[in-house]
Each structure stands twice: as C-alpha cells, then as structure tokens.
Amino acid sequence: MRNTSLRQTGEVVGGLVGFLGLSVAAGVLVAATVTPAIALTANATNATIGVFDGIPDYLALDELAQKSNIYAVDSAGAPVLMASFYQQNRVEVGWDAINQFVKDAAVSAEDPRFYEHVGVDLMGTARAIISNAGGGDPQGGSSITQQYVKNVLVQKAEAITDEAKRKAAYEEATETSESRKIREIRMAVGLEKRYGKQDILRGYLNIAGFGGRVYGIEAAASYYFNTNAANLTLEQAATLMAIVNNPETLRIDRPDRERNGAANGYAETLLRRHYVLTQMLKEGKISQEQFNLADETPIAPTITQPSTGCTTAANVSPGSGYFCDYVTKVFQNDPVFGATDDERWTNFIRGGYEVYTTLDLDLQHVSQTTLDEYVPHAVDTYDVGSVSVTVQPGTGRILAMAQNKDYANDPDVLATGPNYSAINYNTDFEYGGSAGFQPGSTYKIFTLIEWLKEGHGLGETVDAQRRANWGTFKDSCVDGGTVSAGAWNPKNDEGGNGGTWSALFNTVNSENTGFIAMAKKLDLCGIRDTAASMGVHRADGGELSKYPSDVLGTNEVAPISMAAAFATLAAGGMMCDPIAIDRIVKHDGTEIPAPGANCRQALEPDIAAAANSALQQTFAGGTTSQSRIGDGIPVIGKTGTTDDNKATWMSGASTKAATVTGVFNATGHADLRSRSSNLNGRQAAGIRHFVWPAVMAVANSKYGGDAFATPPRDSGKYSNPEPSEKPSTEPEAPPAPPAPEPPAPEPSTEPTTDPGAGG
C-alpha cells in the first residue's frame, strides 16, 4: 500500500510539475503572441522563448488526402463510377454539408470553450492534468484546434514518399514530449490568428480519423451508417463523435469483438456516446427529451464498404477490371503526375481525383460478353488467352478493352484457379505485365505501307516463288547495309509454290512468299521505322527487330499497339497514342491536364488511302471474308496467324473505330487449328471471325463510319487494279485427328525460322 501511495503521490506531483511547466510555457507563449516586444525584453523568460525559435506561426489549411474515383461512360454519355482508390477513405465536405448535431457534439464533448479561447484551453488542460494524475477518468487536455494541428502534422508526414523521412516526420508529430506540446500550442494559437472558428472546426471534422482507413465525417457517415454528414441523426452524430475519441478501440465495424462488439451492444462506444450526449445536454445543445430518446437508442451500424480497387469495376461492366488497372498504370507511369513511382501513386491515392475515362460501356459490354460466349476463361488442355481492344481513330481514345480472364490482383485469389489473372494481355509489360504476342501476318501491313512509301504500286508484281534461300535483304540500319535470311523458306498458308503476284493480290490473300519478295525490294530498316511511326513497339520495352522473318510478324507486340496502327490508317495517316483518360478533375473543381494522345501525321494521306484500298478488298473473298459485317459501313482488315498456329488475329477498322481481336496461347503452346484446342465445339483459330464482327457491328451502329479516301490515280502509282488471280478464301481448317498434345515449351524470343502461316 505504501509503495502504491508513493507512486500515486509521485504521479500527482509529477503531473502538477508538468502542468506548471506547461502553464509557464503557455503563459510565455500568449505573451509572445500578444505582446512580442515586451516578451522579448523580459530577461526571466528569454530561455523559454528560445524554445519557439524556428517554429512556424501558423499552419496552412493544406489539402487533405481524399479518395480518387475512376468513371466510365454509359449509353447516355453520363459518367458511371467504376472504382475508388484511397490511402484514406475521405470525402471533404463544406460547412453546410455537416449536420449541426455533429458540430455541437464535437464542441460539447471535445472542447466546450472552443468559441471562447484563442487556440489553447488552459482551464481544460489544467483540469485534465490534475484529473489524470489523481487517478480520475482519463481526460484529454487538447483543444479542437490543437487536435487539428496534430492531425495536420501527421497528414503532412504521411504524404512524404521517402520512407525514412516519413517515419521521422511522423515520430516528430506524435512524440510524447514537452517540446512537441509547446510547438503544438504555438501553432494552435497561430492558426486561430489566421483562420476563423468555423474553418478550424470544419477542418477538424474533415481530417479526424474514425477507425481503420475511414477519415472525415462524410466518409464516416457513409461507412458506419450508409448516410451522409448532412443527414446524420442525433444518436448517429453522437456515436461518431464518440468513436473519434479513440478510433481503434471504439470503432463499431467489428461486431465479434469481446469488449466492444454487437453482443454487448458496443458497450464501450455506448458509454462514450452517453458522455457526448450528456455534454450536449449540459451545454444546452439538445433538450432533455432529445437526450433521453437518443441515449436509449441502441447503436445499430449499417457498415457500407466503399468500392475500392479495380476488382469492383466488374460490377459496372464485365471484364472492365483490366481497363481500370490500365488507368492506374497511367497514373503510376506518366511523369506528369510526379517525379517518381512512389510520388505518382501517392498523389493518385491521396489526391481526390475524379478521373473520367474513355471507356464506352456499350462497346465494353459487347466485347466482353462476346468473348465470354466463345472463349472459356480456362480450359484443361492448354492456357488459352483471348482479347478484344478498340481504339478511336483520330483521337486515340480506348473505347473497349476485354479479355477472357477474371481480373484479380490478390495473390490468394489468383491461386484459386487459372481463370484469374493480373496480367493485362492487351497492353505492354509496363502497363499490364504482358510481354506481348506475335501478331503474325497482321504485321504485313507495314511492309505494304513501306512498299507504297518507297514508290511501288499496288498493281506491281513480284516473283513470289517459294525458294530454299532468299539471300540477302537491304537494311540501312546495320553496318554494311545488308542482312542474310539464312536457311529460311516459309510456305504459304494454302500451300503451293507461289507465283508472280501483285502487291494487291499478296495483301488480299496474305501470301507469305509474296510479302517476302516485296521486302526484298525494300529496306528492312524502313519497314521497322514505318511500324514504329504508327505506334508499334515491342511490348517488353525493347526496340523492334528487323530480321527478314519479322516481315511475317515475329516481334512480340501488344494488341493495343496494333489497334493504334489500324486506327492510324483509318484516320488517313494520323497517329494518336492510345489514351484512357479524357478529364481529371480535383475535388475543388479544378482540372489537371491528362496525358495527351500526341496526335501527329505518321503517313501521308495518299499512302494511307492506297493501303486502305487494298485492305478493304480483303473482305471480298480474301482472308477477312469470314468477318464481313454487312451493314454497309466501309471497313479495312487484315488477319494474322503465327507459326504453328499459336496465335490467330483479326484486325481492322472503320473510320470511327479500330478493333483487334485475338485468340492465342497465353503461355506454352497448342495448335489452335487442332481438335484438342477447340473451344465450345468451335475451332479456336476461327473464333476471331465471330468476335471481331460482333464488336464492330456495335461500334458501327453507335459511331457510324465514312467512306475511306480514294487513292490518287493520276500517276497510276497507287492504282487499284483487280487482283491478278482470284483470291483464295480462308476456310476453317478441317479438324485434325485426335492426338496427344506435346509438352508445352516456353515461347521463344528468337526470330522464327519455321515455315510461316498466312492469314
């Protein structure tokens, strides 16, 4: 007993000494604030005033961390919320959007003399120290202004991206020391000199923590009671202001907690709420009748989880999680949002951005549902992947982005089945984790365009006979100016030994030997540069290679890059980088510039017109015939099939929408023309001809389409003759006899030397 008494006596004495020291400091502070000239000449207080050196006179009311929202566009052109992101779940609101019960509860319970003091309630501080030291009920001594100051300093610390600096600033803002308390007092007094009481109370209610990642009265009202700050009832307002006193202990979103769970009526929070209501009654803010009714009302939370992260985007439109993820990668990668990765992401999750994207929910819906109809999310025999992506010519706006997997970025979810993936097959590695896929014969459009750029015509013929050795090719990018094809003799998809064919015939029929023969007359470096000028690059970030085999599409590229290339042709040679964001608006209504499409003329309009005249004819008995739509809207198109049928593509565009659709091996290898790779009873290689026309039919219906420009005929250079031979069609190959699948090898990064596929 004696030791206990001594300890208690010591605590009281220590508390009183601390109080006296604090009172002296506060007195000097007030003197320094009110009459600085007198204070600075008082010898007795010189040492104490020195504590304030370097401390700012006030705190600016900085922007608070707020959640950012991503929106898509519905049929009426209205924004639809897809997902939210936040470090702190907060929605800052104005004074009039906060119920008076909340304001009265905060002041009555936390700082009854708030409207009377100048930032520090010395009477309240003294009472708290004496009560706490004497073993009474724990009481806080900080005014609302002081609490706001501390919260601001914590917020400033948490916004620092450097981990070491962030930790040091946080410790400085929260340390238990007399010097911190004195700094806090000085700042509180300075804050009151600069801002009105209403601003400070509103700031406090917007910055306060309410447990977990819930911050601010608006988010707290939504999370705990599924309402807003303006419509809180008295008992709800009192409950929230009870929670703010000790958020992690008193939060009411954990009903199974022993001491403060639903089974015992959230007893600890109920006790604190009783105190809040009692103080409101004492201060004359509510009547006895209001008190009785509110005090007798049980705490009944309606926990409402905010939509957060891209997994929630699927609730708005199937498959849109990948597009949402792409948008977040834009914020992480683009220097316009910050100097470093950490800074950019911190700015996004704290910035309170309203992000209005380019995603068209109508087109997204048909893209995803059509993929889902024809391509399973997973099959037992191989790792099937499939995509459809649409880009708007002339703007670069991404209108749709779908794939045959369920989006997830949680490792535990990803481990539950092969139907889940965090990899966005439509994009580059930097924007979705994919290393890309070989586009096969789709890539031949760049040889066609370079053919026209270097002065050749569509009617000009080449010797396209298959041969064992194609010899050397011109490549102005390498020393010596030539490269050898080596032992490379690709075949054509329909077989045969080739012939003397025009550039138009080669395009309509996707003839491998025809395009190799065309490339023999061109500069491989020029073909590569043409592809790059139209937005195509390796998905892994490397430079496009220029081997002779690359003419047939062996560079791994992202589908969205190919969609941008077809959009360039459809826009008369105008190349626009794909963009996912139309507008970014901060919570205060100011706009932040979104990354631009950087539109530029990549091709002369006459070159684009000539290429388009050939690519339109692929639908008239050529390799894209199975993708005919029949709605009268002019379209261009090109198929692509890679070696061993590992990937099959259908790409094309109207003047208003460019779509790339593909079915491929996401990993490993399976022949998509074999029976064992059939999907829902259909040959996997033919699925592209079901998906692409379905997507483009909706795009055509919604956006229309103009006639493509006619190529000039004055010189005959870009003439548009009939094909020199009747084009062969591209029927689905007959099913092969059942055979065991070989082990699936990893895809090679080396250029292929295998006989290539066409179509």
mmCIF file of C-alpha atoms in Angstrom, residues 392 394-397 574-581 594-600:
data_model
loop_
_atom_site.group_PDB
_atom_site.id
_atom_site.type_symbol
_atom_site.label_atom_id
_atom_site.label_comp_id
_atom_site.label_asym_id
_atom_site.label_seq_id
_atom_site.Cartn_x
_atom_site.Cartn_y
_atom_site.Cartn_z
ATOM 1 C CA GLN A 392 -10.889 5.511 -81.822
ATOM 2 C CA GLY A 394 -8.083 10.432 -84.833
ATOM 3 C CA THR A 395 -8.214 10.670 -81.038
ATOM 4 C CA GLY A 396 -6.501 7.553 -79.644
ATOM 5 C CA ARG A 397 -9.329 7.078 -77.121
ATOM 6 C CA MET A 574 -2.920 10.486 -88.339
ATOM 7 C CA MET A 575 -1.280 8.603 -85.470
ATOM 8 C CA CYS A 576 -2.571 9.177 -81.924
ATOM 9 C CA ASP A 577 -1.131 7.443 -78.888
ATOM 10 C CA PRO A 578 -3.794 5.355 -77.126
ATOM 11 C CA ILE A 579 -5.264 7.270 -74.207
ATOM 12 C CA ALA A 580 -7.568 6.062 -71.434
ATOM 13 C CA ILE A 581 -8.409 9.370 -69.715
ATOM 14 C CA ALA A 594 -4.499 14.407 -68.594
ATOM 15 C CA PRO A 595 -1.802 12.697 -70.679
ATOM 16 C CA GLY A 596 -2.411 13.657 -74.295
ATOM 17 C CA ALA A 597 -2.680 11.493 -77.395
ATOM 18 C CA ASN A 598 0.163 13.393 -79.094
ATOM 19 C CA CYS A 599 -1.564 13.120 -82.489
ATOM 20 C CA ARG A 600 0.762 13.567 -85.466
#
